[in-house]
Amino acid sequence: MAAQIDLCNKDPRWQQAVILHHHHGFGPVREVGAKEAIWITPGLLIAQNAWLASHGRPSWALSSPPTMWLDGLDQSLTGRRILTATAETILTWRRLPSGLGQRPWSQLAAGRVSGLPAARRTLEDLQGNLRTAPPQSLIRIQTHLPDVHEEWRVIVDRGRIAASSGYCLHEGEGSRAITTVFDGAVFNPRHRRIAEDCALQAAKGQSPAPISVDLAFLRGSDRPLVLEGNPVWCAAPYNYGSQGMVSFLKAVAACRTDPANPYQPDPWMLREFGGRFRSSWGPVRQDQTMVMP
């Protein structure tokens, strides 16, 4: 799904409102105002930009943290070894580099593709998944963090906290049971400020773009560890409260109105999503308009 977010309407009736135009992603979006924010998945953005290019129109440029942002963090903030390498390089390995363990997590560094969902893999399994990958696709490999308990998301916009929320609780290391914020999960309230401070420290001097930072607290620990840093324009909102949601939407808007380090899709993402709208020529139906007070 994609959404246009009009935050710049000068009509006094809308000064306390956000207008959302929803699109289900079955075809390209024909028109978006120059001052409208865009909340969209990376796959749909790639498809949309390929369609725009085929019609000689400029692409949508949306701010994104650098692909190697997570790799550049000090290990005191991540608590694990993180290594990013091309698929071509990984296919030459005879063993995993030291410090990663026997079954580290692996995934595409900038996006998600069906051929390599985030999962724990042996080197043999990973190389099997990469046989048909574009050689220059960047693959991130990370040591497994044991016994994660709470996960939090913090939105950092130009050096300030825009919003924060816990989003899931893990039952235990041996269990796959997870309770999300939508299921009524209750988080340690002391962890909010700690998570925010850690996210600010991680983002400082690392990313000029607004960034969505995911963090984890291991069971019995009050020290958060950074899990990921993603573009705000594709980040799911959680329990931010009314003011936090407004700040979140402003951060989404800033990704388009003041783009810094525009998103550059991985070759594997381009291959999987670039041709999605190739045969789409008819008008796209605007499915729903919703006004949020």
CSV table of C-alpha atoms in Angstrom, one decimal:
chain,number,residue,atom,x,y,z
A,1,MET,CA,0.0,0.0,0.0
A,2,ALA,CA,1.1,3.6,-0.7
A,3,ALA,CA,-0.3,6.7,0.8
A,4,GLN,CA,-0.1,10.4,-0.1
A,5,ILE,CA,-0.1,12.6,3.0
A,6,ASP,CA,-1.2,16.2,2.5
A,7,LEU,CA,0.4,18.2,5.4
A,8,CYS,CA,0.5,21.5,3.6
A,9,ASN,CA,-3.1,22.4,2.9
A,10,LYS,CA,-3.7,26.1,3.8
A,11,ASP,CA,-7.4,25.9,4.1
A,12,PRO,CA,-8.2,26.8,7.8
A,13,ARG,CA,-10.6,23.9,8.0
A,14,TRP,CA,-7.6,21.5,7.7
A,15,GLN,CA,-5.1,23.2,9.9
A,16,GLN,CA,-5.5,20.4,12.6
A,17,ALA,CA,-6.0,17.6,10.1
A,18,VAL,CA,-4.0,15.3,7.9
A,19,ILE,CA,-5.5,14.1,4.6
A,20,LEU,CA,-4.6,10.6,3.5
A,21,HIS,CA,-5.1,9.3,-0.1
A,22,HIS,CA,-4.7,5.5,-0.1
A,23,HIS,CA,-3.5,3.4,-3.1
A,24,HIS,CA,-3.4,-0.4,-3.0
A,25,GLY,CA,-0.4,-0.7,-5.2
A,26,PHE,CA,-2.1,-2.6,-8.1
A,27,GLY,CA,-1.0,0.1,-10.5
A,28,PRO,CA,1.1,3.3,-10.6
A,29,VAL,CA,0.1,6.5,-8.8
A,30,ARG,CA,-0.6,9.0,-11.6
A,31,GLU,CA,-0.4,12.3,-9.8
A,32,VAL,CA,1.1,13.4,-6.5
A,33,GLY,CA,1.3,17.0,-5.4
A,34,ALA,CA,4.8,18.6,-5.0
A,35,LYS,CA,4.1,19.2,-1.3
A,36,GLU,CA,2.5,15.9,-0.5
A,37,ALA,CA,4.4,13.4,1.7
A,38,ILE,CA,4.7,9.8,0.6
A,39,TRP,CA,4.5,6.7,2.8
A,40,ILE,CA,5.3,3.6,0.7
A,41,THR,CA,7.1,0.3,0.7
A,42,PRO,CA,10.5,0.2,-1.0
A,43,GLY,CA,9.2,-2.3,-3.5
A,44,LEU,CA,6.3,-0.1,-4.6
A,45,LEU,CA,8.7,2.9,-4.7
A,46,ILE,CA,11.0,1.0,-7.1
A,47,ALA,CA,8.0,0.0,-9.3
A,48,GLN,CA,6.6,3.6,-9.2
A,49,ASN,CA,10.0,5.1,-10.2
A,50,ALA,CA,10.5,2.6,-13.0
A,51,TRP,CA,7.1,3.5,-14.4
A,52,LEU,CA,7.8,7.3,-14.0
A,53,ALA,CA,11.1,6.8,-15.9
A,54,SER,CA,9.4,5.0,-18.7
A,55,HIS,CA,7.2,8.1,-19.2
A,56,GLY,CA,10.1,10.5,-19.0
A,57,ARG,CA,9.0,11.8,-15.6
A,58,PRO,CA,11.3,12.5,-12.6
A,59,SER,CA,11.6,9.8,-10.0
A,60,TRP,CA,10.4,10.3,-6.4
A,61,ALA,CA,13.5,11.0,-4.3
A,62,LEU,CA,13.0,10.0,-0.6
A,63,SER,CA,15.6,10.4,2.1
A,64,SER,CA,17.2,7.3,3.5
A,65,PRO,CA,19.9,6.5,6.0
A,66,PRO,CA,23.1,5.2,4.3
A,67,THR,CA,23.1,1.5,3.5
A,68,MET,CA,26.1,0.9,5.7
A,69,TRP,CA,24.7,3.0,8.7
A,70,LEU,CA,24.3,0.0,11.0
A,71,ASP,CA,27.8,-1.4,10.1
A,72,GLY,CA,29.3,2.0,11.1
A,73,LEU,CA,28.0,1.9,14.7
A,74,ASP,CA,30.3,1.1,17.6
A,75,GLN,CA,29.8,-2.4,18.9
A,76,SER,CA,28.9,-1.0,22.3
A,77,LEU,CA,25.6,0.1,20.6
A,78,THR,CA,24.9,-3.1,18.8
A,79,GLY,CA,26.3,-5.8,21.1
A,80,ARG,CA,27.2,-8.0,18.2
A,81,ARG,CA,29.4,-8.3,15.1
A,82,ILE,CA,27.8,-7.0,11.9
A,83,LEU,CA,29.3,-7.6,8.5
A,84,THR,CA,28.0,-6.6,5.0
A,85,ALA,CA,29.5,-8.0,1.8
A,86,THR,CA,28.5,-8.5,-1.8
A,87,ALA,CA,26.8,-11.8,-2.8
A,88,GLU,CA,29.7,-12.3,-5.2
A,89,THR,CA,32.2,-12.2,-2.3
A,90,ILE,CA,30.2,-14.4,0.1
A,91,LEU,CA,30.0,-17.1,-2.6
A,92,THR,CA,33.8,-17.4,-2.5
A,93,TRP,CA,33.9,-18.0,1.3
A,94,ARG,CA,35.0,-21.3,2.7
A,95,ARG,CA,34.0,-20.5,6.2
A,96,LEU,CA,32.1,-17.7,8.0
A,97,PRO,CA,34.3,-14.8,9.3
A,98,SER,CA,35.1,-15.1,13.0
A,99,GLY,CA,32.7,-13.6,15.6
A,100,LEU,CA,29.5,-14.4,13.6
A,101,GLY,CA,28.7,-17.8,15.0
A,102,GLN,CA,27.7,-20.9,13.1
A,103,ARG,CA,24.1,-19.7,12.2
A,104,PRO,CA,24.1,-15.9,12.1
A,105,TRP,CA,21.2,-13.8,10.8
A,106,SER,CA,21.4,-12.8,7.1
A,107,GLN,CA,19.3,-10.6,4.9
A,108,LEU,CA,19.5,-8.0,2.1
A,109,ALA,CA,21.2,-4.9,3.6
A,110,ALA,CA,18.8,-2.4,1.9
A,111,GLY,CA,15.4,-3.9,1.5
A,112,ARG,CA,13.7,-7.2,1.5
A,113,VAL,CA,13.4,-9.8,-1.3
A,114,SER,CA,11.5,-13.1,-1.5
A,115,GLY,CA,14.7,-15.0,-2.2
A,116,LEU,CA,16.4,-14.0,1.0
A,117,PRO,CA,14.0,-13.3,4.0
A,118,ALA,CA,15.7,-12.4,7.2
A,119,ALA,CA,16.7,-15.8,8.9
A,120,ARG,CA,19.4,-17.6,10.7
A,121,ARG,CA,21.5,-19.6,8.2
A,122,THR,CA,24.7,-21.6,8.0
A,123,LEU,CA,27.2,-20.5,5.3
A,124,GLU,CA,26.1,-23.5,3.2
A,125,ASP,CA,22.4,-22.4,3.4
A,126,LEU,CA,23.3,-18.7,2.7
A,127,GLN,CA,25.4,-19.6,-0.3
A,128,GLY,CA,22.6,-21.7,-1.6
A,129,ASN,CA,20.2,-18.7,-1.4
A,130,LEU,CA,22.7,-16.5,-3.2
A,131,ARG,CA,23.4,-18.7,-6.3
A,132,THR,CA,21.1,-16.5,-8.4
A,133,ALA,CA,21.5,-13.2,-6.6
A,134,PRO,CA,22.9,-10.2,-8.5
A,135,PRO,CA,26.7,-10.3,-7.8
A,136,GLN,CA,26.8,-6.8,-6.3
A,137,SER,CA,23.8,-7.1,-4.0
A,138,LEU,CA,24.8,-6.2,-0.5
A,139,ILE,CA,24.1,-8.9,2.1
A,140,ARG,CA,24.2,-8.2,5.9
A,141,ILE,CA,25.2,-10.9,8.3
A,142,GLN,CA,24.9,-10.5,12.1
A,143,THR,CA,25.6,-12.5,15.2
A,144,HIS,CA,22.4,-13.8,16.9
A,145,LEU,CA,21.4,-11.9,20.0
A,146,PRO,CA,20.2,-14.3,22.6
A,147,ASP,CA,17.0,-13.9,24.7
A,148,VAL,CA,15.6,-10.6,23.3
A,149,HIS,CA,12.7,-9.5,25.5
A,150,GLU,CA,11.4,-6.0,24.5
A,151,GLU,CA,11.7,-4.3,21.1
A,152,TRP,CA,11.3,-0.5,20.6
A,153,ARG,CA,11.0,1.8,17.7
A,154,VAL,CA,12.3,5.4,17.9
A,155,ILE,CA,11.9,8.0,15.1
A,156,VAL,CA,14.7,10.5,15.0
A,157,ASP,CA,14.2,13.6,12.8
A,158,ARG,CA,17.1,16.0,12.4
A,159,GLY,CA,18.7,15.2,15.7
A,160,ARG,CA,15.5,15.2,17.7
A,161,ILE,CA,13.1,12.5,19.0
A,162,ALA,CA,9.9,12.6,16.9
A,163,ALA,CA,8.2,9.5,18.4
A,164,SER,CA,8.8,6.3,20.2
A,165,SER,CA,7.0,3.1,21.1
A,166,GLY,CA,7.6,-0.4,22.2
A,167,TYR,CA,6.3,-2.8,19.5
A,168,CYS,CA,6.7,-6.4,20.6
A,169,LEU,CA,7.6,-8.7,23.5
A,170,HIS,CA,9.3,-12.1,23.1
A,171,GLU,CA,8.2,-14.9,25.5
A,172,GLY,CA,11.6,-16.5,25.7
A,173,GLU,CA,14.7,-17.7,23.8
A,174,GLY,CA,13.2,-21.2,23.2
A,175,SER,CA,9.8,-19.8,22.1
A,176,ARG,CA,8.5,-18.2,19.0
A,177,ALA,CA,5.6,-16.6,20.8
A,178,ILE,CA,5.5,-12.8,20.4
A,179,THR,CA,3.0,-10.3,21.8
A,180,THR,CA,2.8,-7.0,19.8
A,181,VAL,CA,1.6,-3.6,20.8
A,182,PHE,CA,-1.6,-4.3,18.8
A,183,ASP,CA,-2.3,-7.3,21.1
A,184,GLY,CA,-2.0,-5.2,24.2
A,185,ALA,CA,1.7,-5.8,25.0
A,186,VAL,CA,2.8,-3.8,28.1
A,187,PHE,CA,6.4,-2.4,28.1
A,188,ASN,CA,8.7,-1.3,30.9
A,189,PRO,CA,8.0,2.5,31.0
A,190,ARG,CA,11.6,3.2,32.1
A,191,HIS,CA,12.8,1.8,28.8
A,192,ARG,CA,11.3,4.6,26.7
A,193,ARG,CA,13.8,7.3,27.7
A,194,ILE,CA,16.7,4.8,27.6
A,195,ALA,CA,15.8,3.7,24.1
A,196,GLU,CA,15.4,7.3,22.9
A,197,ASP,CA,18.8,8.3,24.3
A,198,CYS,CA,20.4,5.3,22.6
A,199,ALA,CA,18.7,6.0,19.3
A,200,LEU,CA,19.9,9.6,19.4
A,201,GLN,CA,23.4,8.5,20.1
A,202,ALA,CA,23.3,6.0,17.2
A,203,ALA,CA,21.9,8.6,14.8
A,204,LYS,CA,24.2,11.5,15.8
A,205,GLY,CA,26.6,12.3,12.9
A,206,GLN,CA,25.6,9.1,11.1
A,207,SER,CA,22.5,10.0,9.1
A,208,PRO,CA,21.3,13.4,7.9
A,209,ALA,CA,18.0,11.8,6.9
A,210,PRO,CA,15.1,11.1,9.3
A,211,ILE,CA,15.6,7.5,10.6
A,212,SER,CA,13.5,4.8,12.2
A,213,VAL,CA,15.7,3.0,14.8
A,214,ASP,CA,14.7,-0.4,16.1
A,215,LEU,CA,16.2,-1.4,19.4
A,216,ALA,CA,16.1,-4.5,21.7
A,217,PHE,CA,16.4,-5.1,25.4
A,218,LEU,CA,17.7,-8.5,26.3
A,219,ARG,CA,15.8,-10.2,29.1
A,220,GLY,CA,16.9,-8.8,32.5
A,221,SER,CA,18.9,-6.0,30.9
A,222,ASP,CA,18.2,-2.2,30.9
A,223,ARG,CA,20.8,-1.6,28.1
A,224,PRO,CA,19.3,-1.3,24.6
A,225,LEU,CA,21.0,-2.6,21.5
A,226,VAL,CA,20.4,-1.2,18.0
A,227,LEU,CA,18.8,-3.7,15.7
A,228,GLU,CA,18.2,-1.7,12.5
A,229,GLY,CA,17.9,1.7,11.1
A,230,ASN,CA,15.4,2.2,8.3
A,231,PRO,CA,13.9,5.0,6.2
A,232,VAL,CA,10.9,6.7,8.0
A,233,TRP,CA,8.8,6.7,4.8
A,234,CYS,CA,8.4,2.9,5.0
A,235,ALA,CA,8.3,2.5,8.8
A,236,ALA,CA,5.2,1.3,10.4
A,237,PRO,CA,3.7,3.6,13.0
A,238,TYR,CA,3.1,2.2,16.5
A,239,ASN,CA,1.7,3.7,19.7
A,240,TYR,CA,3.0,7.2,19.4
A,241,GLY,CA,0.1,9.1,20.8
A,242,SER,CA,-1.5,12.0,19.0
A,243,GLN,CA,1.4,14.4,19.2
A,244,GLY,CA,3.9,11.6,18.4
A,245,MET,CA,1.9,10.7,15.3
A,246,VAL,CA,1.9,14.3,14.0
A,247,SER,CA,5.7,14.4,14.5
A,248,PHE,CA,6.0,11.0,12.8
A,249,LEU,CA,4.1,12.3,9.8
A,250,LYS,CA,6.2,15.4,9.7
A,251,ALA,CA,9.3,13.2,9.6
A,252,VAL,CA,7.8,11.3,6.7
A,253,ALA,CA,7.1,14.6,4.9
A,254,ALA,CA,10.7,15.8,5.4
A,255,CYS,CA,11.9,12.7,3.6
A,256,ARG,CA,10.4,14.1,0.4
A,257,THR,CA,10.5,17.9,0.9
A,258,ASP,CA,14.1,18.0,2.1
A,259,PRO,CA,15.7,14.8,0.7
A,260,ALA,CA,19.1,13.9,2.1
A,261,ASN,CA,20.9,10.8,0.8
A,262,PRO,CA,18.1,9.6,-1.5
A,263,TYR,CA,17.3,5.9,-1.4
A,264,GLN,CA,19.3,3.8,-3.8
A,265,PRO,CA,17.7,0.4,-4.3
A,266,ASP,CA,19.8,-2.8,-4.3
A,267,PRO,CA,20.1,-4.6,-7.6
A,268,TRP,CA,18.1,-7.5,-6.2
A,269,MET,CA,15.3,-5.2,-5.3
A,270,LEU,CA,15.4,-3.6,-8.7
A,271,ARG,CA,15.2,-7.0,-10.4
A,272,GLU,CA,12.3,-8.2,-8.2
A,273,PHE,CA,10.1,-5.0,-8.3
A,274,GLY,CA,11.2,-2.8,-11.2
A,275,GLY,CA,8.9,-4.4,-13.8
A,276,ARG,CA,5.8,-4.5,-11.6
A,277,PHE,CA,3.9,-1.8,-13.5
A,278,ARG,CA,5.4,-2.4,-16.9
A,279,SER,CA,2.1,-3.4,-18.5
A,280,SER,CA,-0.1,-0.9,-16.5
A,281,TRP,CA,-1.5,1.9,-18.7
A,282,GLY,CA,-5.0,2.5,-17.4
A,283,PRO,CA,-6.0,5.1,-14.7
A,284,VAL,CA,-5.4,4.1,-11.1
A,285,ARG,CA,-8.5,4.1,-9.0
A,286,GLN,CA,-8.2,6.2,-5.8
A,287,ASP,CA,-9.6,3.7,-3.4
A,288,GLN,CA,-10.3,5.8,-0.3
A,289,THR,CA,-9.7,9.2,1.2
A,290,MET,CA,-9.6,9.6,4.9
A,291,VAL,CA,-9.3,12.8,7.1
A,292,MET,CA,-7.5,12.3,10.4
A,293,PRO,CA,-8.2,15.0,13.0
